[in-house]
PDB file of C-alpha atoms and ligand atoms in Angstrom:
ATOM      1  CA  UNK A  62     144.083 105.784  10.909  1.00  0.00           C
ATOM      2  CA  UNK A  63     144.751 102.242   9.711  1.00  0.00           C
ATOM      3  CA  UNK A  64     146.863 101.916   6.592  1.00  0.00           C
ATOM      4  CA  UNK A  65     145.460 100.088   3.616  1.00  0.00           C
ATOM      5  CA  UNK A  66     147.228  98.479   0.666  1.00  0.00           C
ATOM      6  CA  UNK A  67     145.816  97.394  -2.674  1.00  0.00           C
ATOM      7  CA  UNK A  68     145.396  93.633  -2.975  1.00  0.00           C
ATOM      8  CA  UNK A  69     143.364  93.429  -6.215  1.00  0.00           C
ATOM      9  CA  UNK A  70     143.106  96.505  -8.375  1.00  0.00           C
ATOM     10  CA  UNK A  71     139.926  97.827  -9.952  1.00  0.00           C
ATOM     11  CA  UNK A  72     140.795  96.708 -13.512  1.00  0.00           C
ATOM     12  CA  UNK A  73     141.327  93.162 -12.323  1.00  0.00           C
ATOM     13  CA  UNK A  74     138.043  93.279 -10.391  1.00  0.00           C
ATOM     14  CA  UNK A  75     136.218  94.565 -13.468  1.00  0.00           C
ATOM     15  CA  UNK A  76     137.529  91.689 -15.614  1.00  0.00           C
ATOM     16  CA  UNK A  77     136.494  89.153 -12.996  1.00  0.00           C
ATOM     17  CA  UNK A  78     133.005  90.627 -12.678  1.00  0.00           C
ATOM     18  CA  UNK A  79     132.590  90.325 -16.465  1.00  0.00           C
ATOM     19  CA  UNK A  80     133.700  86.661 -16.314  1.00  0.00           C
ATOM     20  CA  UNK A  81     131.282  85.880 -13.487  1.00  0.00           C
ATOM     21  CA  UNK A  82     128.446  87.638 -15.310  1.00  0.00           C
ATOM     22  CA  UNK A  83     129.126  85.578 -18.449  1.00  0.00           C
ATOM     23  CA  UNK A  84     128.903  82.351 -16.410  1.00  0.00           C
ATOM     24  CA  UNK A  85     125.693  83.439 -14.667  1.00  0.00           C
ATOM     25  CA  UNK A  86     124.110  84.519 -17.935  1.00  0.00           C
ATOM     26  CA  UNK A  87     124.923  81.176 -19.526  1.00  0.00           C
ATOM     27  CA  UNK A  88     123.697  79.113 -16.557  1.00  0.00           C
ATOM     28  CA  UNK A  89     120.434  81.047 -16.117  1.00  0.00           C
ATOM     29  CA  UNK A  90     119.489  81.338 -19.784  1.00  0.00           C
ATOM     30  CA  UNK A  91     115.676  81.499 -20.169  1.00  0.00           C
ATOM     31  CA  UNK A  92     115.218  82.031 -16.428  1.00  0.00           C
ATOM     32  CA  UNK A  93     114.694  85.118 -14.298  1.00  0.00           C
ATOM     33  CA  UNK A  94     116.948  84.682 -11.282  1.00  0.00           C
ATOM     34  CA  UNK A  95     116.309  86.492  -8.020  1.00  0.00           C
ATOM     35  CA  UNK A  96     119.621  87.974  -6.925  1.00  0.00           C
ATOM     36  CA  UNK A  97     119.752  88.457  -3.163  1.00  0.00           C
ATOM     37  CA  UNK A  98     122.460  90.847  -2.049  1.00  0.00           C
ATOM     38  CA  UNK A  99     123.735  90.339   1.487  1.00  0.00           C
ATOM     39  CA  UNK A 100     124.002  93.830   2.991  1.00  0.00           C
ATOM     40  CA  UNK A 101     125.954  95.844   3.341  1.00  0.00           C
ATOM     41  CA  UNK A 102     129.203  94.434   1.962  1.00  0.00           C
ATOM     42  CA  UNK A 103     127.859  93.178  -1.373  1.00  0.00           C
ATOM     43  CA  UNK A 104     126.356  96.455  -2.587  1.00  0.00           C
ATOM     44  CA  UNK A 105     129.191  97.567  -4.877  1.00  0.00           C
ATOM     45  CA  UNK A 106     129.807  94.075  -6.264  1.00  0.00           C
ATOM     46  CA  UNK A 107     126.083  93.557  -6.885  1.00  0.00           C
ATOM     47  CA  UNK A 108     125.757  96.941  -8.597  1.00  0.00           C
ATOM     48  CA  UNK A 109     128.598  96.085 -10.987  1.00  0.00           C
ATOM     49  CA  UNK A 110     127.451  92.504 -11.522  1.00  0.00           C
ATOM     50  CA  UNK A 111     123.849  93.365 -12.477  1.00  0.00           C
ATOM     51  CA  UNK A 112     125.050  95.942 -14.989  1.00  0.00           C
ATOM     52  CA  UNK A 113     127.179  93.259 -16.643  1.00  0.00           C
ATOM     53  CA  UNK A 114     124.144  90.938 -16.913  1.00  0.00           C
ATOM     54  CA  UNK A 115     122.086  91.369 -20.057  1.00  0.00           C
ATOM     55  CA  UNK A 116     119.107  89.241 -19.017  1.00  0.00           C
ATOM     56  CA  UNK A 117     115.874  89.492 -17.017  1.00  0.00           C
ATOM     57  CA  UNK A 118     116.536  89.399 -13.275  1.00  0.00           C
ATOM     58  CA  UNK A 119     115.229  90.724  -9.977  1.00  0.00           C
ATOM     59  CA  UNK A 120     117.124  92.110  -6.984  1.00  0.00           C
ATOM     60  CA  UNK A 121     116.365  91.836  -3.278  1.00  0.00           C
ATOM     61  CA  UNK A 122     118.444  92.485  -0.192  1.00  0.00           C
ATOM     62  CA  UNK A 123     118.838  90.795   3.139  1.00  0.00           C
ATOM     63  CA  UNK A 124     120.858  91.950   6.105  1.00  0.00           C
ATOM     64  CA  UNK A 125     122.453  89.662   8.639  1.00  0.00           C
ATOM     65  CA  UNK A 126     123.858  90.664  11.991  1.00  0.00           C
ATOM     66  CA  UNK A 127     127.424  91.814  11.442  1.00  0.00           C
ATOM     67  CA  UNK A 128     130.675  91.799  13.350  1.00  0.00           C
ATOM     68  CA  UNK A 129     129.998  95.287  14.688  1.00  0.00           C
ATOM     69  CA  UNK A 130     133.341  96.833  15.436  1.00  0.00           C
ATOM     70  CA  UNK A 131     135.082  93.459  15.785  1.00  0.00           C
ATOM     71  CA  UNK A 132     137.259  91.865  13.124  1.00  0.00           C
ATOM     72  CA  UNK A 133     135.989  88.405  13.982  1.00  0.00           C
ATOM     73  CA  UNK A 134     132.544  86.797  13.726  1.00  0.00           C
ATOM     74  CA  UNK A 135     130.811  85.997  17.002  1.00  0.00           C
ATOM     75  CA  UNK A 136     129.361  82.921  15.294  1.00  0.00           C
ATOM     76  CA  UNK A 137     125.811  83.886  16.188  1.00  0.00           C
ATOM     77  CA  UNK A 138     123.872  84.900  13.073  1.00  0.00           C
ATOM     78  CA  UNK A 139     120.510  86.702  12.871  1.00  0.00           C
ATOM     79  CA  UNK A 140     118.465  88.170  10.026  1.00  0.00           C
ATOM     80  CA  UNK A 141     118.126  91.867  10.884  1.00  0.00           C
ATOM     81  CA  UNK A 142     116.461  92.974   7.631  1.00  0.00           C
ATOM     82  CA  UNK A 143     114.433  90.408   5.748  1.00  0.00           C
ATOM     83  CA  UNK A 144     113.356  89.965   2.119  1.00  0.00           C
ATOM     84  CA  UNK A 145     110.226  91.672   0.844  1.00  0.00           C
ATOM     85  CA  UNK A 146     109.240  88.880  -1.515  1.00  0.00           C
ATOM     86  CA  UNK A 147     108.877  85.118  -1.362  1.00  0.00           C
ATOM     87  CA  UNK A 148     111.618  82.887  -2.731  1.00  0.00           C
ATOM     88  CA  UNK A 149     109.279  79.923  -3.229  1.00  0.00           C
ATOM     89  CA  UNK A 150     109.744  78.519  -6.731  1.00  0.00           C
ATOM     90  CA  UNK A 151     112.449  81.072  -7.570  1.00  0.00           C
ATOM     91  CA  UNK A 152     115.971  80.585  -8.853  1.00  0.00           C
ATOM     92  CA  UNK A 153     117.833  82.314  -6.062  1.00  0.00           C
ATOM     93  CA  UNK A 154     121.383  83.574  -6.471  1.00  0.00           C
ATOM     94  CA  UNK A 155     122.863  84.908  -3.239  1.00  0.00           C
ATOM     95  CA  UNK A 156     125.475  87.637  -3.735  1.00  0.00           C
ATOM     96  CA  UNK A 157     128.036  87.917  -0.951  1.00  0.00           C
ATOM     97  CA  UNK A 158     131.167  89.979  -0.478  1.00  0.00           C
ATOM     98  CA  UNK A 159     133.432  87.559   1.371  1.00  0.00           C
ATOM     99  CA  UNK A 160     133.250  84.046   2.768  1.00  0.00           C
ATOM    100  CA  UNK A 161     135.222  83.822   5.953  1.00  0.00           C
ATOM    101  CA  UNK A 162     134.204  81.274   8.615  1.00  0.00           C
ATOM    102  CA  UNK A 163     131.170  80.371   6.464  1.00  0.00           C
ATOM    103  CA  UNK A 164     128.841  80.686   9.471  1.00  0.00           C
ATOM    104  CA  UNK A 165     126.720  83.547   8.072  1.00  0.00           C
ATOM    105  CA  UNK A 166     126.165  81.950   4.703  1.00  0.00           C
ATOM    106  CA  UNK A 167     125.520  78.407   5.863  1.00  0.00           C
ATOM    107  CA  UNK A 168     122.846  79.877   8.119  1.00  0.00           C
ATOM    108  CA  UNK A 169     121.365  81.966   5.301  1.00  0.00           C
ATOM    109  CA  UNK A 170     121.436  79.194   2.691  1.00  0.00           C
ATOM    110  CA  UNK A 171     119.669  76.793   5.084  1.00  0.00           C
ATOM    111  CA  UNK A 172     117.048  79.429   5.896  1.00  0.00           C
ATOM    112  CA  UNK A 173     116.415  80.068   2.195  1.00  0.00           C
ATOM    113  CA  UNK A 174     116.232  76.355   1.345  1.00  0.00           C
ATOM    114  CA  UNK A 175     113.468  75.932   3.947  1.00  0.00           C
ATOM    115  CA  UNK A 176     111.359  78.341   1.857  1.00  0.00           C
ATOM    116  CA  UNK A 177     111.269  75.977  -1.154  1.00  0.00           C
ATOM    117  CA  UNK A 178     113.021  77.903  -3.896  1.00  0.00           C
ATOM    118  CA  UNK A 179     113.544  76.082  -7.204  1.00  0.00           C
ATOM    119  CA  UNK A 180     117.302  76.480  -6.792  1.00  0.00           C
ATOM    120  CA  UNK A 181     119.778  78.285  -4.568  1.00  0.00           C
ATOM    121  CA  UNK A 182     123.307  79.150  -5.587  1.00  0.00           C
ATOM    122  CA  UNK A 183     125.997  81.319  -4.080  1.00  0.00           C
ATOM    123  CA  UNK A 184     128.142  83.920  -5.796  1.00  0.00           C
ATOM    124  CA  UNK A 185     130.927  85.320  -3.617  1.00  0.00           C
ATOM    125  CA  UNK A 186     133.423  87.959  -4.647  1.00  0.00           C
ATOM    126  CA  UNK A 187     136.083  86.733  -2.220  1.00  0.00           C
ATOM    127  CA  UNK A 188     136.899  83.560  -0.337  1.00  0.00           C
ATOM    128  CA  UNK A 189     139.192  83.244   2.685  1.00  0.00           C
ATOM    129  CA  UNK A 190     139.240  79.419   2.892  1.00  0.00           C
ATOM    130  CA  UNK A 191     141.880  79.271   5.616  1.00  0.00           C
ATOM    131  CA  UNK A 192     139.316  80.532   8.124  1.00  0.00           C
ATOM    132  CA  UNK A 193     136.429  78.209   7.283  1.00  0.00           C
ATOM    133  CA  UNK A 194     134.540  76.653  10.204  1.00  0.00           C
ATOM    134  CA  UNK A 195     131.516  75.369   8.249  1.00  0.00           C
ATOM    135  CA  UNK A 196     131.741  74.097   4.666  1.00  0.00           C
ATOM    136  CA  UNK A 197     129.980  76.346   2.141  1.00  0.00           C
ATOM    137  CA  UNK A 198     129.802  75.576  -1.553  1.00  0.00           C
ATOM    138  CA  UNK A 199     130.567  78.659  -3.644  1.00  0.00           C
ATOM    139  CA  UNK A 200     129.115  78.269  -7.146  1.00  0.00           C
ATOM    140  CA  UNK A 201     130.592  81.467  -8.578  1.00  0.00           C
ATOM    141  CA  UNK A 202     133.791  82.789  -7.008  1.00  0.00           C
ATOM    142  CA  UNK A 203     135.761  85.921  -7.799  1.00  0.00           C
ATOM    143  CA  UNK A 204     139.068  85.559  -5.948  1.00  0.00           C
ATOM    144  CA  UNK A 205     140.619  83.480  -3.201  1.00  0.00           C
ATOM    145  CA  UNK A 206     142.361  85.788  -0.726  1.00  0.00           C
ATOM    146  CA  UNK A 207     144.869  85.237   2.087  1.00  0.00           C
ATOM    147  CA  UNK A 208     143.955  85.588   5.750  1.00  0.00           C
ATOM    148  CA  UNK A 209     144.094  89.383   5.813  1.00  0.00           C
ATOM    149  CA  UNK A 210     141.486  91.910   6.875  1.00  0.00           C
ATOM    150  CA  UNK A 211     139.931  93.051   3.589  1.00  0.00           C
ATOM    151  CA  UNK A 212     138.364  96.464   2.933  1.00  0.00           C
ATOM    152  CA  UNK A 213     137.173  98.427  -0.102  1.00  0.00           C
ATOM    153  CA  UNK A 214     134.815  97.751  -3.017  1.00  0.00           C
ATOM    154  CA  UNK A 215     131.893  97.763  -0.571  1.00  0.00           C
ATOM    155  CA  UNK A 216     133.675  95.940   2.254  1.00  0.00           C
ATOM    156  CA  UNK A 217     134.218  97.760   5.542  1.00  0.00           C
ATOM    157  CA  UNK A 218     136.117  97.875   8.744  1.00  0.00           C
ATOM    158  CA  UNK A 219     133.898  99.523  11.342  1.00  0.00           C
ATOM    159  CA  UNK A 220     131.802 101.067   8.505  1.00  0.00           C
ATOM    160  CA  UNK A 221     134.809 102.787   6.914  1.00  0.00           C
ATOM    161  CA  UNK A 222     136.581 102.112   3.590  1.00  0.00           C
ATOM    162  CA  UNK A 223     133.532 100.851   1.636  1.00  0.00           C
ATOM    163  CA  UNK A 224     134.144 103.550  -0.966  1.00  0.00           C
ATOM    164  CA  UNK A 225     137.670 102.463  -1.948  1.00  0.00           C
ATOM    165  CA  UNK A 226     137.539 101.446  -5.644  1.00  0.00           C
ATOM    166  CA  UNK A 227     140.113  98.642  -5.251  1.00  0.00           C
ATOM    167  CA  UNK A 228     140.038  95.560  -3.031  1.00  0.00           C
ATOM    168  CA  UNK A 229     142.513  96.376  -0.253  1.00  0.00           C
ATOM    169  CA  UNK A 230     143.726  94.963   3.044  1.00  0.00           C
ATOM    170  CA  UNK A 231     144.506  96.657   6.313  1.00  0.00           C
ATOM    171  CA  UNK A 232     148.094  96.508   7.445  1.00  0.00           C
ATOM    172  CA  UNK A 233     148.604  95.169  10.952  1.00  0.00           C
ATOM    173  CA  UNK A 234     150.751  97.366  13.183  1.00  0.00           C
TER     174      UNK A 234
HETATM  175  P1  IMP B 547     131.550  84.573   8.042  1.00  0.00           P
HETATM  176  O1  IMP B 547     130.228  84.229   8.631  1.00  0.00           O
HETATM  177  O2  IMP B 547     132.666  84.501   9.034  1.00  0.00           O
HETATM  178  O3  IMP B 547     131.867  83.807   6.763  1.00  0.00           O
HETATM  179  O4  IMP B 547     131.474  86.102   7.750  1.00  0.00           O
HETATM  180  C1  IMP B 547     131.257  86.606   6.518  1.00  0.00           C
HETATM  181  C2  IMP B 547     131.045  88.097   6.624  1.00  0.00           C
HETATM  182  O5  IMP B 547     131.960  88.696   7.526  1.00  0.00           O
HETATM  183  C3  IMP B 547     131.317  88.727   5.288  1.00  0.00           C
HETATM  184  O6  IMP B 547     130.161  88.790   4.529  1.00  0.00           O
HETATM  185  C4  IMP B 547     131.811  90.098   5.672  1.00  0.00           C
HETATM  186  O7  IMP B 547     130.718  90.965   5.849  1.00  0.00           O
HETATM  187  C5  IMP B 547     132.495  89.882   7.004  1.00  0.00           C
HETATM  188  N1  IMP B 547     133.945  89.710   6.811  1.00  0.00           N
HETATM  189  C6  IMP B 547     134.643  88.562   6.788  1.00  0.00           C
HETATM  190  N2  IMP B 547     135.946  88.781   6.545  1.00  0.00           N
HETATM  191  C7  IMP B 547     136.068  90.117   6.393  1.00  0.00           C
HETATM  192  C8  IMP B 547     137.172  90.972   6.090  1.00  0.00           C
HETATM  193  O8  IMP B 547     138.322  90.561   5.882  1.00  0.00           O
HETATM  194  N3  IMP B 547     136.878  92.296   6.002  1.00  0.00           N
HETATM  195  C9  IMP B 547     135.642  92.799   6.213  1.00  0.00           C
HETATM  196  N4  IMP B 547     134.577  92.038   6.478  1.00  0.00           N
HETATM  197  C10 IMP B 547     134.790  90.711   6.567  1.00  0.00           C
HETATM  198 MG1   MG B 548     128.760  90.287   4.442  1.00  0.00          MG
END
């Protein structure tokens, strides 16, 4: 069993989610944004974020091909579960767990922009900028994290650890 250590505790995460929600609520006043959660890693973050938002909004999910059991992106991205509604004319806010190389999200943001939404912004809980291969603009960011393998708060390693309430990292042996 890999060992995990707490990097950002649940209280700190809760405060940050409230801050992000306040920014989103201010920026999208009088609009009904379409929040698109990138599965599976964003599900806990998205669930907390929407409950901190006191405004009209809609939620959709999209699933991209993942790392599988690897700790590193292959760089090849595919949509493996698509949206059920059109984004044309919508104010889209993509909700992501962690920006690493940026390959998944630059692919997704380009794909969404081709569908003529009114606006597209990105909200990411975590950013690992040291690993970036493609620039991605994050409009709403929770925390910048070091180059560690992160788990917990929805984020997995090989499908495990998503249920940890804190943001943790796996210790290397
Ligand atoms: P990117 O295309 O390399 O930016 O990959 C982003 C996706 O890889 C994230 O949405 C996560 O699902 C996954 N990922 C990146 N870093 C980590 C990590 O430290 N732990 C778990 N998953 C990660
Ligand atoms: Mg992800």
